[in-house]
XYZ file of C-alpha atoms in Angstrom:
259
model
C -6.340 -36.327 14.199
C -8.113 -35.706 17.271
C -6.469 -36.519 20.667
C -7.760 -36.357 24.074
C -7.331 -36.148 27.007
C -10.154 -39.365 27.576
C -8.598 -41.238 24.662
C -4.904 -40.806 25.693
C -6.493 -43.374 28.922
C -8.422 -45.648 28.341
C -5.755 -45.588 25.343
C -3.461 -46.817 28.161
C -5.768 -48.739 29.921
C -6.681 -50.264 27.107
C -6.334 -50.620 23.758
C -9.103 -52.538 22.999
C -11.072 -50.849 24.891
C -10.445 -47.282 22.605
C -10.489 -49.154 19.372
C -14.375 -49.758 20.686
C -14.974 -46.315 22.099
C -13.054 -44.721 19.204
C -12.903 -47.117 16.143
C -15.666 -48.835 16.058
C -17.497 -46.103 18.459
C -19.737 -48.363 20.581
C -21.767 -46.382 23.408
C -20.592 -46.694 26.718
C -22.333 -47.247 29.626
C -24.936 -45.290 31.156
C -24.213 -45.474 34.815
C -25.134 -43.093 37.604
C -22.292 -42.041 37.726
C -21.525 -40.476 35.138
C -25.213 -38.476 35.234
C -23.364 -37.221 38.570
C -20.719 -35.927 37.728
C -22.127 -33.867 34.192
C -25.294 -32.433 36.938
C -21.950 -32.064 38.898
C -20.234 -30.594 36.051
C -23.214 -28.477 34.299
C -24.270 -27.456 38.608
C -20.865 -25.366 38.475
C -20.420 -23.222 35.310
C -23.796 -21.559 34.954
C -22.933 -21.841 39.433
C -19.942 -19.548 38.121
C -22.131 -17.343 34.682
C -24.548 -15.581 36.841
C -22.833 -11.883 37.381
C -24.792 -11.160 40.185
C -22.570 -12.682 43.430
C -24.849 -11.469 45.505
C -27.011 -14.077 44.115
C -24.592 -16.779 44.486
C -26.310 -18.271 46.606
C -25.945 -22.094 48.208
C -29.702 -22.611 47.240
C -28.802 -21.106 43.671
C -26.270 -23.950 43.442
C -28.366 -26.308 44.255
C -31.844 -26.171 42.019
C -28.272 -25.717 39.729
C -27.394 -29.288 40.026
C -31.752 -30.481 40.204
C -31.484 -28.292 37.294
C -28.703 -30.095 35.018
C -29.714 -33.853 36.340
C -33.341 -33.184 35.797
C -32.978 -32.334 31.807
C -29.743 -35.268 31.428
C -31.395 -37.019 28.929
C -29.897 -40.133 30.076
C -31.019 -39.678 34.208
C -34.102 -43.007 34.381
C -31.844 -45.287 32.381
C -29.082 -45.109 35.292
C -31.223 -45.605 38.052
C -32.523 -48.816 38.659
C -34.630 -47.125 41.831
C -35.310 -44.081 43.174
C -33.978 -44.305 46.028
C -31.128 -45.031 44.038
C -31.210 -42.253 42.335
C -31.810 -40.122 45.510
C -28.614 -41.628 47.036
C -26.369 -40.297 44.247
C -28.430 -37.212 44.392
C -27.831 -36.368 47.723
C -24.666 -37.628 47.669
C -23.940 -34.789 44.089
C -25.889 -31.924 46.649
C -22.912 -32.649 49.454
C -20.746 -32.022 47.041
C -21.341 -29.106 46.279
C -22.102 -28.116 50.090
C -18.476 -28.677 51.127
C -17.746 -26.409 47.657
C -19.502 -23.804 48.146
C -17.624 -23.582 51.957
C -14.952 -23.608 50.638
C -14.529 -22.125 47.884
C -14.431 -18.830 46.434
C -17.675 -18.688 45.045
C -16.948 -14.979 44.229
C -14.231 -15.778 41.323
C -15.299 -14.183 38.127
C -13.884 -17.090 35.688
C -12.658 -16.001 32.597
C -13.974 -19.349 31.236
C -15.831 -22.065 32.190
C -16.518 -25.264 30.424
C -14.319 -23.863 27.813
C -12.772 -25.805 24.669
C -9.657 -25.748 23.509
C -7.324 -26.841 20.536
C -4.021 -26.623 18.764
C -1.918 -28.477 15.862
C 1.618 -29.891 16.250
C 3.316 -31.779 14.250
C 1.737 -35.389 12.220
C -1.306 -34.279 11.540
C -1.729 -34.610 16.149
C -4.623 -31.836 17.460
C -4.728 -32.804 20.940
C -7.687 -30.702 22.565
C -9.758 -30.729 25.985
C -12.220 -29.271 27.328
C -11.046 -27.053 30.425
C -13.540 -26.750 33.659
C -12.231 -22.807 34.951
C -10.149 -20.214 33.986
C -9.556 -17.683 36.173
C -7.253 -14.271 36.892
C -5.178 -12.831 39.526
C -4.531 -8.813 39.819
C -2.477 -9.707 37.811
C -3.040 -11.018 34.329
C -1.764 -14.027 35.464
C -4.230 -17.901 35.038
C -5.078 -20.006 36.776
C -7.119 -23.238 35.235
C -8.940 -25.136 37.271
C -10.765 -28.689 36.751
C -13.596 -30.507 39.542
C -12.591 -34.774 39.404
C -16.627 -36.107 41.506
C -13.858 -37.313 43.948
C -12.169 -38.661 46.390
C -8.166 -37.745 46.697
C -5.460 -40.224 45.567
C -3.692 -41.031 48.987
C -0.172 -39.897 47.580
C -0.453 -36.436 45.728
C 2.732 -35.748 45.213
C 2.969 -39.456 43.580
C -0.218 -38.614 41.177
C 0.455 -35.606 40.348
C 3.969 -37.164 39.405
C 2.332 -39.483 37.139
C -0.042 -37.302 35.623
C -0.827 -35.635 32.100
C -3.683 -34.314 32.034
C -3.005 -30.937 34.577
C 0.083 -29.958 31.759
C -1.880 -30.695 28.817
C -4.720 -28.570 29.530
C -1.591 -26.017 30.529
C -0.126 -26.490 26.978
C -3.830 -25.595 25.785
C -4.563 -22.600 27.306
C -1.159 -21.435 27.059
C -0.885 -21.974 22.937
C -4.955 -20.168 22.623
C -3.211 -17.888 25.403
C 0.109 -14.975 26.123
C -0.548 -14.811 29.691
C 1.479 -16.487 32.328
C 0.575 -19.098 34.139
C 0.787 -18.940 37.675
C -1.405 -22.470 38.244
C -2.750 -26.099 37.681
C -4.644 -27.885 39.649
C -7.959 -30.097 40.513
C -10.443 -29.308 43.143
C -11.147 -33.526 44.084
C -15.675 -32.843 45.101
C -15.997 -35.132 47.121
C -13.549 -34.387 50.308
C -12.225 -30.689 48.436
C -9.458 -31.160 48.247
C -6.875 -29.579 45.795
C -3.980 -30.670 44.305
C -1.762 -28.636 41.545
C 0.537 -27.977 39.694
C 3.198 -25.077 39.224
C 3.695 -24.837 35.364
C 6.754 -23.918 34.370
C 8.538 -23.696 30.804
C 10.513 -27.335 31.395
C 7.580 -28.792 32.966
C 4.939 -27.805 30.023
C 7.325 -29.476 26.962
C 8.272 -32.177 29.023
C 4.216 -32.798 29.476
C 3.735 -32.111 25.742
C 6.448 -34.344 23.979
C 4.210 -37.372 26.052
C 1.719 -37.078 25.034
C 2.757 -36.304 21.196
C 4.728 -39.264 21.950
C 1.731 -41.260 23.353
C -0.396 -39.468 20.016
C 1.473 -40.865 17.574
C 1.589 -44.172 19.376
C -2.128 -44.376 19.177
C -2.549 -43.440 15.217
C 0.193 -46.107 14.435
C -1.754 -48.818 16.840
C -3.182 -51.534 13.831
C -4.429 -54.559 16.264
C -5.763 -52.722 19.175
C -4.895 -55.764 21.558
C -5.978 -55.962 25.206
C -4.707 -55.335 28.090
C -7.247 -58.007 30.667
C -6.875 -57.550 34.279
C -8.653 -54.714 36.877
C -9.060 -52.370 34.923
C -11.916 -55.311 33.378
C -14.021 -55.012 35.660
C -15.342 -51.971 35.263
C -15.285 -51.300 31.646
C -17.796 -50.479 29.589
C -17.604 -53.063 27.201
C -16.163 -56.008 29.172
C -20.126 -58.249 27.941
C -18.517 -58.335 24.887
C -15.071 -58.894 25.564
C -13.809 -62.265 25.275
C -10.167 -61.658 26.766
C -12.623 -59.934 29.896
C -14.397 -62.058 30.434
C -11.692 -64.566 30.464
C -9.219 -63.314 33.252
C -12.197 -62.205 35.239
C -14.459 -65.388 35.186
C -11.647 -67.582 36.762
C -10.474 -65.431 39.225
C -13.750 -64.497 40.128
C -14.363 -68.946 40.551
C -11.487 -68.337 41.963
C -12.208 -66.967 44.910
C -15.615 -68.108 45.792
C -16.514 -70.823 48.271
C -16.690 -73.928 48.056
C -19.181 -76.145 50.226
C -17.198 -78.186 52.189
């Protein structure tokens, strides 16, 4: 069974939502934030594929964003008005502008948006698409994942519970034999970096956790709902009785009454 970080995270949030998405294959909602995120990732990928670093200008990066945005097949379905699309587009341009001004735009990545997979026990195949891998002069690797959002308020606490970076480290370690010096997030909205130094103990601990989670997913037969705050942003809110029962009464309790 193929297992990705996105699958594990959704199952962790709500097994029923996982069932809708990965068992019943119900398509997720087309949202503005997804158009923005996909376009930003595509622009950064194409930007670092430009071999001549002198041509990696801010204007080039902006045009790559517009190109990715323009050809996105879901673009017209995501926005209700031209102004809404413009607002999201300007937000994306701002992110990339900050990235260009702060980050090393002359980096020569070893890989960009490459899919990695590795088989482990019980037939579980972990997979993940890594945004970027850079190499240092000594041959060691730096794994980078872009996030189109703000950095968490407590970075250390966030990294303590995070396992996405570790999963990428595990997948890259399985394929390459070079030392991994650093695995990091770049939060594009506020241009903040969060990183871990992936020791053998760290990666082995993450692997043990992920495989246990994956086994739980494969054994699940009922997929119970987990109603709560997540329901409000869930792609399957309208078709889930548990979500409607949990959220609508809570909203009603907060409404003002005319006396």
